Short mmCIF file of C-alpha atoms (C1' of nucleotides) in Angstrom, two decimals:
data_model
loop_
_atom_site.label_atom_id
_atom_site.label_comp_id
_atom_site.label_asym_id
_atom_site.label_seq_id
_atom_site.Cartn_x
_atom_site.Cartn_y
_atom_site.Cartn_z
CA MET L 1 -37.47 22.68 2.55
CA ALA L 2 -35.37 19.74 3.30
CA ARG L 3 -35.29 16.63 5.35
CA THR L 4 -34.32 16.55 8.95
CA ARG L 5 -31.74 14.21 10.52
CA LYS L 6 -33.17 11.12 11.87
CA PHE L 7 -30.70 10.26 14.60
CA ASP L 8 -29.49 12.39 17.59
CA GLU L 9 -26.16 13.82 16.93
CA ASN L 10 -25.36 14.05 20.51
CA GLN L 11 -26.29 10.60 21.01
CA ALA L 12 -24.24 9.16 18.18
CA LEU L 13 -21.09 11.26 19.61
CA ASP L 14 -21.68 9.77 22.86
CA ALA L 15 -21.25 6.35 21.22
CA ALA L 16 -18.42 7.17 19.56
CA LEU L 17 -16.58 8.64 22.53
CA ARG L 18 -17.32 5.66 24.30
CA LEU L 19 -15.65 3.54 21.50
CA PHE L 20 -12.40 5.86 21.28
CA TRP L 21 -12.43 5.56 25.23
CA GLU L 22 -12.46 1.91 25.25
CA LYS L 23 -9.98 1.24 22.48
CA GLY L 24 -8.26 4.43 21.52
CA TYR L 25 -8.02 6.40 18.21
CA VAL L 26 -6.03 3.72 16.10
CA ALA L 27 -7.84 0.49 17.04
CA THR L 28 -11.41 1.96 16.84
CA SER L 29 -12.22 1.32 13.19
CA LEU L 30 -15.01 2.90 11.13
CA GLN L 31 -16.99 -0.44 11.27
CA ASP L 32 -16.86 -0.13 15.09
CA LEU L 33 -18.22 3.38 14.74
CA GLU L 34 -20.88 2.29 12.47
CA LYS L 35 -22.12 -0.55 14.72
CA GLY L 36 -21.70 1.58 17.98
CA THR L 37 -23.30 4.55 16.71
CA GLY L 38 -26.02 2.49 14.46
CA LEU L 39 -25.23 5.10 11.79
CA ASN L 40 -24.00 4.34 8.26
CA ARG L 41 -20.56 5.16 7.22
CA ALA L 42 -21.57 7.83 4.98
CA SER L 43 -23.97 9.52 7.65
CA ILE L 44 -20.93 9.52 9.95
CA TYR L 45 -18.84 11.55 7.44
CA ASN L 46 -21.74 13.62 6.61
CA ALA L 47 -22.45 14.61 10.29
CA PHE L 48 -18.83 14.63 11.74
CA GLY L 49 -16.29 14.77 8.83
CA ASN L 50 -13.56 12.23 8.74
CA LYS L 51 -12.39 9.93 11.53
CA ARG L 52 -9.76 12.59 12.89
CA SER L 53 -12.52 15.17 13.39
CA LEU L 54 -14.95 12.95 14.89
CA PHE L 55 -12.30 11.67 17.35
CA LYS L 56 -11.44 15.36 17.91
CA LYS L 57 -15.24 16.28 18.94
CA CYS L 58 -15.31 13.31 21.35
CA LEU L 59 -12.19 14.31 22.79
CA THR L 60 -13.56 17.85 23.27
CA LEU L 61 -16.70 16.44 24.64
CA TYR L 62 -14.91 14.42 27.05
CA VAL L 63 -12.67 17.03 28.35
CA GLY L 64 -15.41 19.21 29.11
CA ARG L 65 -17.12 16.71 30.96
CA VAL L 66 -14.27 15.85 33.27
CA GLN L 67 -13.48 19.44 33.56
CA ALA L 68 -17.13 19.98 34.78
CA MET L 69 -16.84 17.33 37.08
CA LEU L 70 -13.63 18.33 38.52
CA GLU L 71 -14.64 21.84 39.23
CA GLY L 72 -18.09 20.64 40.31
CA VAL L 73 -16.48 18.36 43.12
CA ILE L 74 -13.89 20.80 44.07
CA GLY L 75 -16.41 23.75 44.18
CA THR L 76 -18.98 22.14 46.15
CA ALA L 77 -16.70 21.15 48.95
CA THR L 78 -16.87 23.22 52.00
CA SER L 79 -12.97 22.95 52.92
CA SER L 80 -9.95 22.58 50.76
CA ARG L 81 -9.23 19.14 52.43
CA GLU L 82 -12.64 17.84 51.68
CA ALA L 83 -12.45 19.17 48.02
CA ILE L 84 -9.23 17.17 47.29
CA LYS L 85 -10.60 14.12 49.24
CA ASN L 86 -13.74 14.10 47.04
CA TRP L 87 -12.00 14.64 43.86
CA LEU L 88 -9.72 11.65 44.58
CA ALA L 89 -12.61 9.31 45.50
CA CYS L 90 -14.37 10.64 42.41
CA VAL L 91 -11.53 9.30 40.13
CA ILE L 92 -11.40 6.08 42.16
CA ASP L 93 -15.36 5.77 41.53
CA PHE L 94 -15.11 6.64 38.02
CA GLN L 95 -12.51 3.87 37.26
CA PHE L 96 -14.76 1.12 38.86
CA ASN L 97 -18.09 2.55 37.54
CA GLN L 98 -19.77 0.11 35.60
CA GLU L 99 -21.66 2.32 33.38
CA THR L 100 -18.58 3.85 31.76
CA PRO L 101 -15.46 2.44 30.24
CA SER L 102 -12.45 2.26 32.44
CA GLY L 103 -9.59 4.27 31.61
CA CYS L 104 -9.41 7.88 30.60
CA LEU L 105 -9.54 9.18 27.18
CA VAL L 106 -7.19 12.00 27.51
CA ILE L 107 -4.65 9.85 29.15
CA LEU L 108 -4.96 7.33 26.42
CA SER L 109 -4.66 10.08 23.83
CA ALA L 110 -1.56 11.36 25.70
CA LEU L 111 -0.01 7.98 25.12
CA GLU L 112 -1.07 8.00 21.65
CA ARG L 113 0.48 11.29 20.94
CA HIS L 114 2.17 10.07 17.77
CA GLN L 115 -1.19 9.59 16.10
CA HIS L 116 -2.52 13.03 17.00
CA ASP L 117 -1.94 16.59 15.63
CA ARG L 118 -0.56 19.68 17.76
CA GLU L 119 -4.15 20.98 18.18
CA THR L 120 -5.31 17.66 19.72
CA ARG L 121 -2.17 17.32 21.81
CA GLU L 122 -2.66 20.78 23.07
CA ILE L 123 -6.27 19.81 24.21
CA VAL L 124 -4.56 17.02 26.28
CA THR L 125 -1.94 19.21 27.72
CA ALA L 126 -4.62 21.88 28.67
CA LEU L 127 -6.64 19.48 30.66
CA PHE L 128 -3.60 18.44 33.01
CA ARG L 129 -2.84 22.05 33.46
CA ARG L 130 -6.39 22.99 34.27
CA GLU L 131 -6.53 20.28 36.78
CA GLN L 132 -3.33 21.41 38.43
CA GLU L 133 -4.84 25.10 38.27
CA VAL L 134 -7.86 24.30 39.98
CA ILE L 135 -6.45 22.14 42.74
CA GLN L 136 -3.73 24.80 43.29
CA LYS L 137 -6.37 27.39 43.72
CA VAL L 138 -8.33 25.39 46.29
CA LEU L 139 -4.99 24.86 48.18
CA GLU L 140 -4.17 28.42 48.26
CA GLU L 141 -7.81 29.23 49.62
CA GLY L 142 -7.13 26.50 52.17
CA VAL L 143 -3.92 28.50 53.13
CA GLN L 144 -6.01 31.77 53.46
CA ARG L 145 -8.38 29.97 55.38
CA GLY L 146 -6.00 28.90 57.71
CA GLU L 147 -6.58 25.07 56.87
CA PHE L 148 -2.72 24.84 55.90
CA PRO L 149 0.56 26.88 57.09
CA ALA L 150 1.16 30.03 55.29
CA ASP L 151 4.38 28.36 53.56
CA PHE L 152 2.39 25.57 52.26
CA ASP L 153 3.71 24.12 48.84
CA CYS L 154 0.39 24.78 46.87
CA VAL L 155 1.94 24.35 43.56
CA GLY L 156 3.93 21.08 44.11
CA VAL L 157 1.20 19.34 46.11
CA ALA L 158 -1.14 20.41 43.09
CA TRP L 159 1.11 18.69 40.76
CA ALA L 160 1.51 15.73 42.89
CA ILE L 161 -2.24 15.20 43.08
CA THR L 162 -2.75 15.58 39.40
CA SER L 163 0.02 13.17 38.82
CA ALA L 164 -1.86 10.86 41.50
CA THR L 165 -5.10 10.76 39.51
CA SER L 166 -2.98 9.85 36.41
CA GLY L 167 -1.34 7.18 38.33
CA MET L 168 -4.42 5.83 39.70
CA VAL L 169 -6.00 5.54 36.26
CA VAL L 170 -2.85 3.72 35.06
CA LEU L 171 -3.03 1.36 38.09
CA SER L 172 -6.60 0.38 37.45
CA MET L 173 -5.93 -0.14 33.78
CA ALA L 174 -3.43 -2.39 34.81
CA ASP L 175 -5.77 -4.59 36.68
CA LEU L 176 -4.47 -3.58 40.03
CA PRO L 177 -7.32 -3.80 42.70
CA VAL L 178 -9.28 -0.97 44.17
CA SER L 179 -7.35 -1.39 47.31
CA ALA L 180 -4.26 -0.42 45.62
CA LEU L 181 -5.78 2.81 44.50
CA GLN L 182 -7.40 3.34 47.95
CA GLU L 183 -3.81 3.17 49.19
CA VAL L 184 -2.54 5.94 47.14
CA PHE L 185 -5.54 7.83 47.92
CA ARG L 186 -4.82 7.66 51.53
CA SER L 187 -0.99 8.43 51.34
CA THR L 188 -1.97 11.21 48.79
CA MET L 189 -4.37 12.85 51.36
CA ARG L 190 -1.50 12.68 53.83
CA LEU L 191 0.36 15.39 51.75
CA LEU L 192 -2.11 17.63 53.24
CA ASP L 193 -1.25 17.14 56.84
CA GLY L 194 2.68 17.65 56.72
CA LYS L 195 4.18 21.01 57.50
CA MET H 1 24.62 -28.76 7.63
CA ALA H 2 22.51 -25.39 7.50
CA ARG H 3 22.83 -21.77 7.02
CA THR H 4 23.46 -19.55 9.75
CA ARG H 5 21.32 -16.46 10.50
CA LYS H 6 22.78 -13.21 9.21
CA PHE H 7 21.19 -10.83 11.63
CA ASP H 8 21.60 -10.59 15.30
CA GLU H 9 18.20 -11.49 16.88
CA ASN H 10 18.72 -9.29 20.12
CA GLN H 11 19.42 -6.31 17.85
CA ALA H 12 16.41 -6.78 15.93
CA LEU H 13 14.26 -7.28 18.94
CA ASP H 14 15.67 -4.10 20.33
CA ALA H 15 14.65 -2.30 17.35
CA ALA H 16 11.18 -3.85 17.15
CA LEU H 17 10.96 -2.82 21.04
CA ARG H 18 11.53 0.75 20.20
CA LEU H 19 8.85 0.99 17.61
CA PHE H 20 6.34 -0.72 20.02
CA TRP H 21 7.31 1.67 22.50
CA GLU H 22 6.92 4.75 20.46
CA LYS H 23 3.69 3.91 18.74
CA GLY H 24 2.12 0.95 20.72
CA TYR H 25 1.16 -2.22 19.48
CA VAL H 26 -1.88 -1.67 17.11
CA ALA H 27 -0.23 1.39 15.35
CA THR H 28 3.05 -0.44 14.54
CA SER H 29 2.68 -2.22 11.35
CA LEU H 30 4.79 -4.93 9.83
CA GLN H 31 6.00 -2.44 7.23
CA ASP H 32 7.38 -0.51 10.31
CA LEU H 33 8.98 -3.41 11.75
CA GLU H 34 10.52 -4.42 8.51
CA LYS H 35 12.17 -0.88 8.16
CA GLY H 36 12.98 -0.60 11.78
CA THR H 37 14.60 -3.91 12.29
CA GLY H 38 15.98 -4.00 8.67
CA LEU H 39 14.64 -7.37 8.20
CA ASN H 40 12.36 -8.94 5.46
CA ARG H 41 8.80 -9.77 6.59
CA ALA H 42 9.37 -13.46 6.35
CA SER H 43 12.43 -13.25 8.56
CA ILE H 44 10.50 -11.76 11.12
CA TYR H 45 7.88 -14.17 11.10
CA ASN H 46 10.59 -17.07 10.86
CA ALA H 47 12.46 -15.58 13.75
CA PHE H 48 9.79 -14.30 16.27
CA GLY H 49 6.49 -15.91 15.04
CA ASN H 50 3.66 -13.51 14.60
CA LYS H 51 3.34 -9.91 15.50
CA ARG H 52 1.75 -10.80 18.77
CA SER H 53 4.56 -12.94 19.92
CA LEU H 54 7.16 -10.63 18.66
CA PHE H 55 5.33 -8.06 20.94
CA LYS H 56 5.13 -10.24 23.78
CA LYS H 57 9.01 -11.00 23.33
CA CYS H 58 9.68 -6.90 23.17
CA LEU H 59 7.30 -6.51 26.21
CA THR H 60 9.12 -9.12 28.30
CA LEU H 61 12.65 -7.53 27.43
CA TYR H 62 11.45 -4.32 28.33
CA VAL H 63 9.89 -5.53 31.73
CA GLY H 64 13.11 -7.11 32.37
CA ARG H 65 15.00 -4.02 31.74
CA VAL H 66 12.73 -1.81 33.91
CA GLN H 67 12.92 -4.39 36.62
CA ALA H 68 16.68 -4.49 36.73
CA MET H 69 16.97 -0.70 36.57
CA LEU H 70 14.50 -0.42 39.60
CA GLU H 71 16.19 -2.88 41.66
CA GLY H 72 19.79 -1.59 40.52
CA VAL H 73 18.82 1.84 41.56
CA ILE H 74 17.07 0.75 44.92
CA GLY H 75 19.55 -1.80 45.78
CA THR H 76 22.79 0.48 45.40
CA ALA H 77 21.45 3.28 47.75
CA THR H 78 22.70 3.68 51.25
CA SER H 79 19.55 4.66 52.91
CA SER H 80 15.90 4.16 52.29
CA ARG H 81 15.39 7.80 51.41
CA GLU H 82 18.21 7.99 48.77
CA ALA H 83 16.81 4.81 47.20
CA ILE H 84 13.33 6.37 46.58
CA LYS H 85 14.90 9.67 45.72
CA ASN H 86 17.30 8.03 42.99
CA TRP H 87 14.30 5.96 41.69
CA LEU H 88 12.03 8.75 40.94
CA ALA H 89 14.92 10.95 39.66
CA CYS H 90 15.58 7.96 37.28
CA VAL H 91 12.08 7.79 36.16
CA ILE H 92 12.39 11.54 35.26
CA ASP H 93 15.71 11.07 33.56
CA PHE H 94 14.51 8.29 31.51
CA GLN H 95 11.48 10.41 30.22
CA PHE H 96 13.78 13.08 28.93
CA ASN H 97 16.66 10.69 27.86
CA GLN H 98 17.21 11.66 24.08
CA GLU H 99 18.45 8.13 23.32
CA THR H 100 15.29 6.25 24.14
CA PRO H 101 11.75 7.09 23.18
CA SER H 102 9.68 8.80 25.83
CA GLY H 103 6.69 7.17 27.58
CA CYS H 104 6.67 3.47 28.83
CA LEU H 105 5.91 0.56 27.13
CA VAL H 106 4.13 -1.08 30.04
CA ILE H 107 1.94 2.03 30.60
CA LEU H 108 0.98 2.15 26.96
CA SER H 109 0.19 -1.78 27.01
CA ALA H 110 -1.79 -1.28 30.17
CA LEU H 111 -3.92 1.36 28.41
CA GLU H 112 -4.08 -0.78 25.17
CA ARG H 113 -5.51 -3.57 27.60
CA HIS H 114 -8.17 -4.57 25.07
CA GLN H 115 -5.61 -5.82 22.32
CA HIS H 116 -3.79 -8.02 24.51
CA ASP H 117 -4.36 -11.45 25.90
CA ARG H 118 -4.41 -12.43 29.55
CA GLU H 119 -0.77 -13.55 29.56
CA THR H 120 0.23 -10.06 28.34
CA ARG H 121 -1.89 -8.18 30.59
CA GLU H 122 -0.59 -10.32 33.61
CA ILE H 123 3.01 -9.39 32.56
CA VAL H 124 1.76 -5.52 33.01
CA THR H 125 0.22 -6.08 36.18
CA ALA H 126 3.26 -7.94 37.68
CA LEU H 127 5.50 -5.17 36.93
CA PHE H 128 3.48 -2.67 39.06
CA ARG H 129 3.17 -5.23 41.80
CA ARG H 130 6.87 -5.75 41.63
CA GLU H 131 7.77 -2.07 41.71
CA GLN H 132 5.45 -1.55 44.84
CA GLU H 133 7.01 -4.67 46.45
CA VAL H 134 10.58 -3.33 45.87
CA ILE H 135 9.43 0.05 47.22
CA GLN H 136 7.78 -1.35 50.26
CA LYS H 137 10.59 -3.28 51.07
CA VAL H 138 13.23 -0.65 51.23
CA LEU H 139 10.71 1.37 53.16
CA GLU H 140 10.31 -1.37 55.68
CA GLU H 141 14.17 -1.51 55.97
CA GLY H 142 14.26 2.17 56.53
CA VAL H 143 11.90 1.53 59.47
CA GLN H 144 14.06 -1.08 61.03
CA ARG H 145 17.12 1.26 60.34
CA GLY H 146 15.22 3.84 62.37
CA GLU H 147 14.92 6.12 59.23
CA PHE H 148 11.07 6.31 59.65
CA PRO H 149 8.96 5.91 62.69
CA ALA H 150 7.79 2.49 63.39
CA ASP H 151 4.10 2.87 62.56
CA PHE H 152 5.36 4.31 59.10
CA ASP H 153 2.85 3.44 56.40
CA CYS H 154 5.33 1.38 54.21
CA VAL H 155 2.44 -0.31 52.13
CA GLY H 156 0.40 2.96 51.37
CA VAL H 157 3.54 4.95 50.56
CA ALA H 158 5.03 2.38 48.40
CA TRP H 159 1.70 2.49 46.46
CA ALA H 160 1.77 6.24 46.15
CA ILE H 161 5.48 6.21 44.99
CA THR H 162 4.37 3.48 42.16
CA SER H 163 1.38 5.72 41.27
CA ALA H 164 3.63 8.80 40.94
CA THR H 165 6.19 7.18 38.60
CA SER H 166 3.19 6.36 36.31
CA GLY H 167 1.73 9.87 36.77
CA MET H 168 5.05 11.37 35.83
CA VAL H 169 5.21 9.35 32.79
CA VAL H 170 1.62 10.29 31.67
CA LEU H 171 2.39 14.06 32.38
CA SER H 172 5.46 13.94 30.24
CA MET H 173 3.87 12.21 27.72
CA ALA H 174 1.12 14.94 27.78
CA ASP H 175 3.69 17.44 26.94
CA LEU H 176 3.89 18.99 30.48
CA PRO H 177 7.53 20.40 31.13
CA VAL H 178 10.26 18.74 33.33
CA SER H 179 9.46 21.23 35.94
CA ALA H 180 5.95 19.70 36.46
CA LEU H 181 7.61 16.36 37.06
CA GLN H 182 10.13 17.68 39.48
CA GLU H 183 7.19 19.18 41.49
CA VAL H 184 5.67 15.62 41.64
CA PHE H 185 9.22 14.42 42.80
CA ARG H 186 9.46 17.02 45.47
CA SER H 187 6.16 16.39 46.76
CA THR H 188 6.35 12.77 46.73
CA MET H 189 9.54 12.83 48.61
CA ARG H 190 7.86 14.38 51.44
CA LEU H 191 5.93 11.62 52.06
CA LEU H 192 8.80 10.12 53.63
CA ASP H 193 9.21 13.26 56.07
CA GLY H 194 5.57 13.21 57.72
CA LYS H 195 4.82 11.10 60.90
"C1'" DT W 1 -49.69 17.53 -4.06
"C1'" DA W 2 -45.46 18.80 -6.46
"C1'" DT W 3 -40.92 20.27 -5.52
"C1'" DT W 4 -36.87 20.88 -3.51
"C1'" DT W 5 -33.22 19.69 -0.36
"C1'" DT W 6 -31.16 16.94 2.72
"C1'" DC W 7 -30.41 12.50 4.75
"C1'" DT W 8 -29.55 7.58 4.12
"C1'" DT W 9 -28.31 3.52 1.88
"C1'" DT W 10 -25.73 0.73 -1.21
"C1'" DA W 11 -21.67 -0.31 -3.47
"C1'" DC W 12 -17.32 0.39 -4.35
"C1'" DC W 13 -12.69 3.12 -4.63
"C1'" DG W 14 -7.61 2.48 -3.73
"C1'" DT W 15 -4.57 1.22 0.00
"C1'" DT W 16 -2.73 -1.08 3.83
"C1'" DC W 17 -3.16 -4.51 6.97
"C1'" DG W 18 -1.23 -9.13 9.16
"C1'" DA W 19 0.39 -13.23 7.05
"C1'" DT W 20 2.06 -16.95 3.65
"C1'" DC W 21 4.35 -19.60 0.14
"C1'" DA W 22 7.68 -20.92 -3.46
"C1'" DA W 23 11.86 -20.05 -5.26
"C1'" DG W 24 16.66 -18.55 -4.68
"C1'" DA W 25 20.87 -17.82 -1.92
"C1'" DA W 26 24.30 -19.39 1.50
"C1'" DA W 27 26.60 -21.59 4.86
"C1'" DA W 28 27.57 -26.07 7.46
"C1'" DA W 29 28.40 -31.08 6.89
"C1'" DC W 30 30.38 -34.86 4.40
"C1'" DG A 1 32.93 -30.17 -4.52
"C1'" DT A 2 28.37 -32.07 -3.48
"C1'" DT A 3 24.67 -32.46 -0.55
"C1'" DT A 4 21.70 -31.05 2.81
"C1'" DT A 5 19.34 -27.64 5.39
"C1'" DT A 6 18.19 -23.11 6.91
"C1'" DC A 7 17.64 -18.43 5.97
"C1'" DT A 8 16.39 -14.68 2.73
"C1'" DT A 9 13.96 -12.70 -0.95
"C1'" DG A 10 9.89 -11.24 -3.65
"C1'" DA A 11 5.31 -11.88 -4.95
"C1'" DT A 12 0.98 -12.50 -3.42
"C1'" DC A 13 -3.07 -13.74 -0.48
"C1'" DG A 14 -7.81 -12.37 1.41
"C1'" DA A 15 -9.49 -9.15 4.53
"C1'" DA A 16 -10.01 -5.03 6.65
"C1'" DC A 17 -8.80 -0.12 6.42
"C1'" DG A 18 -10.48 4.97 5.87
"C1'" DG A 19 -13.00 7.32 2.43
"C1'" DT A 20 -16.19 8.54 -1.35
"C1'" DA A 21 -19.90 8.83 -5.10
"C1'" DA A 22 -24.34 8.07 -6.99
"C1'" DA A 23 -28.88 6.49 -6.31
"C1'" DG A 24 -32.90 6.28 -3.35
"C1'" DA A 25 -35.95 7.88 0.51
"C1'" DA A 26 -38.03 11.21 3.35
"C1'" DA A 27 -39.52 15.47 5.49
"C1'" DA A 28 -40.12 20.46 5.05
"C1'" DT A 29 -41.92 24.07 2.03
"C1'" DA A 30 -44.61 25.92 -1.53
#
DNA sequence: TATTTTCTTTACCGTTCGATCAAGAAAAAC
DNA sequence: GTTTTTCTTGATCGAACGGTAAAGAAAATA
């Protein structure tokens, strides 16, 4: 009864995500999006609405992936300590992975806050909260398992680790070498040793 | 022999800095700059060159101030521990200070890296390096003073603290409450306790 | 195969972008 | 007070911006 869509919507979304990830919301023009997705301008509007809603779809997609990666890495570890170690290593790998852009769309969006509506900002806030919660939970499990002392500050350390992941991303975006991130990594891990 | 400038160049630079600080380089238009500085467009070009060079002047001004604040806070402390404590507290205060925008122009510029030339990116990199150096130095003084054990990892902890300051700024931009930053603060301070 | 419906293409909309230029205004030097 | 020089103003530039409308192309139904 009707014509089918020629392009793969997920594929186009992926391409758009990559662009926003690299240049941010404002600096990514519709011209960029046309070239990146291979779609015509009107096709983009037809499929995704306007630039704002396309961005929001990309951000949601990205957040979902990061969260899946976070929970995957944390969930498959055999100890609390290993979980944190793997997560921090994962963040570093991700920054220097050649297949994906460096940086982080969520952090970028956090800093572009003036450009976005409340709903978008809440997506950003939620990811950080979620990261802290997941880490806190794995630390609490570590306490129960006897890996950490009973009075271990799970809340505070979880926030510190969450902060450290953002900090590492910023450092890598500021052209600091891997070694700097590794120093952050090692020192952050030491938060799991003390009292 | 000639007419004198009516406006205060430093004052205009301050206004421009504030705009870039709030919205970033791309999102700040010349219209914004005209309104913010109170200057006519051509006066801006006459005084500061183009948008790029105006931005660079603002960034340099900002970096100088942050560095002065860093060195001031660290330099006036009576112990290594107190120096770090004051610096972290200073960063938190700064984020919630109502008189200045939240966020950080340097971090924003790091994430907008694709917009800037190498010289600008190097200014950004340099500030992070400088922050780490200053902190490392004060830690090393702490070791000599017997505040920390002889094998204390000054390099790594300095990077962790540098990362923590960026992390806290990101968290505050992501609308996390002060309490979250304070948790990062407390946990980061604990890096000075362990072995 | 004819029809219907959706997707795609092309051209274009008004607006805003960064940047410039020529004319007018004002202060210092003589 | 005249001259000289710089600063300021207002108008305007071409390009790029996000977004849209109408015509053409193509696939699924009948």
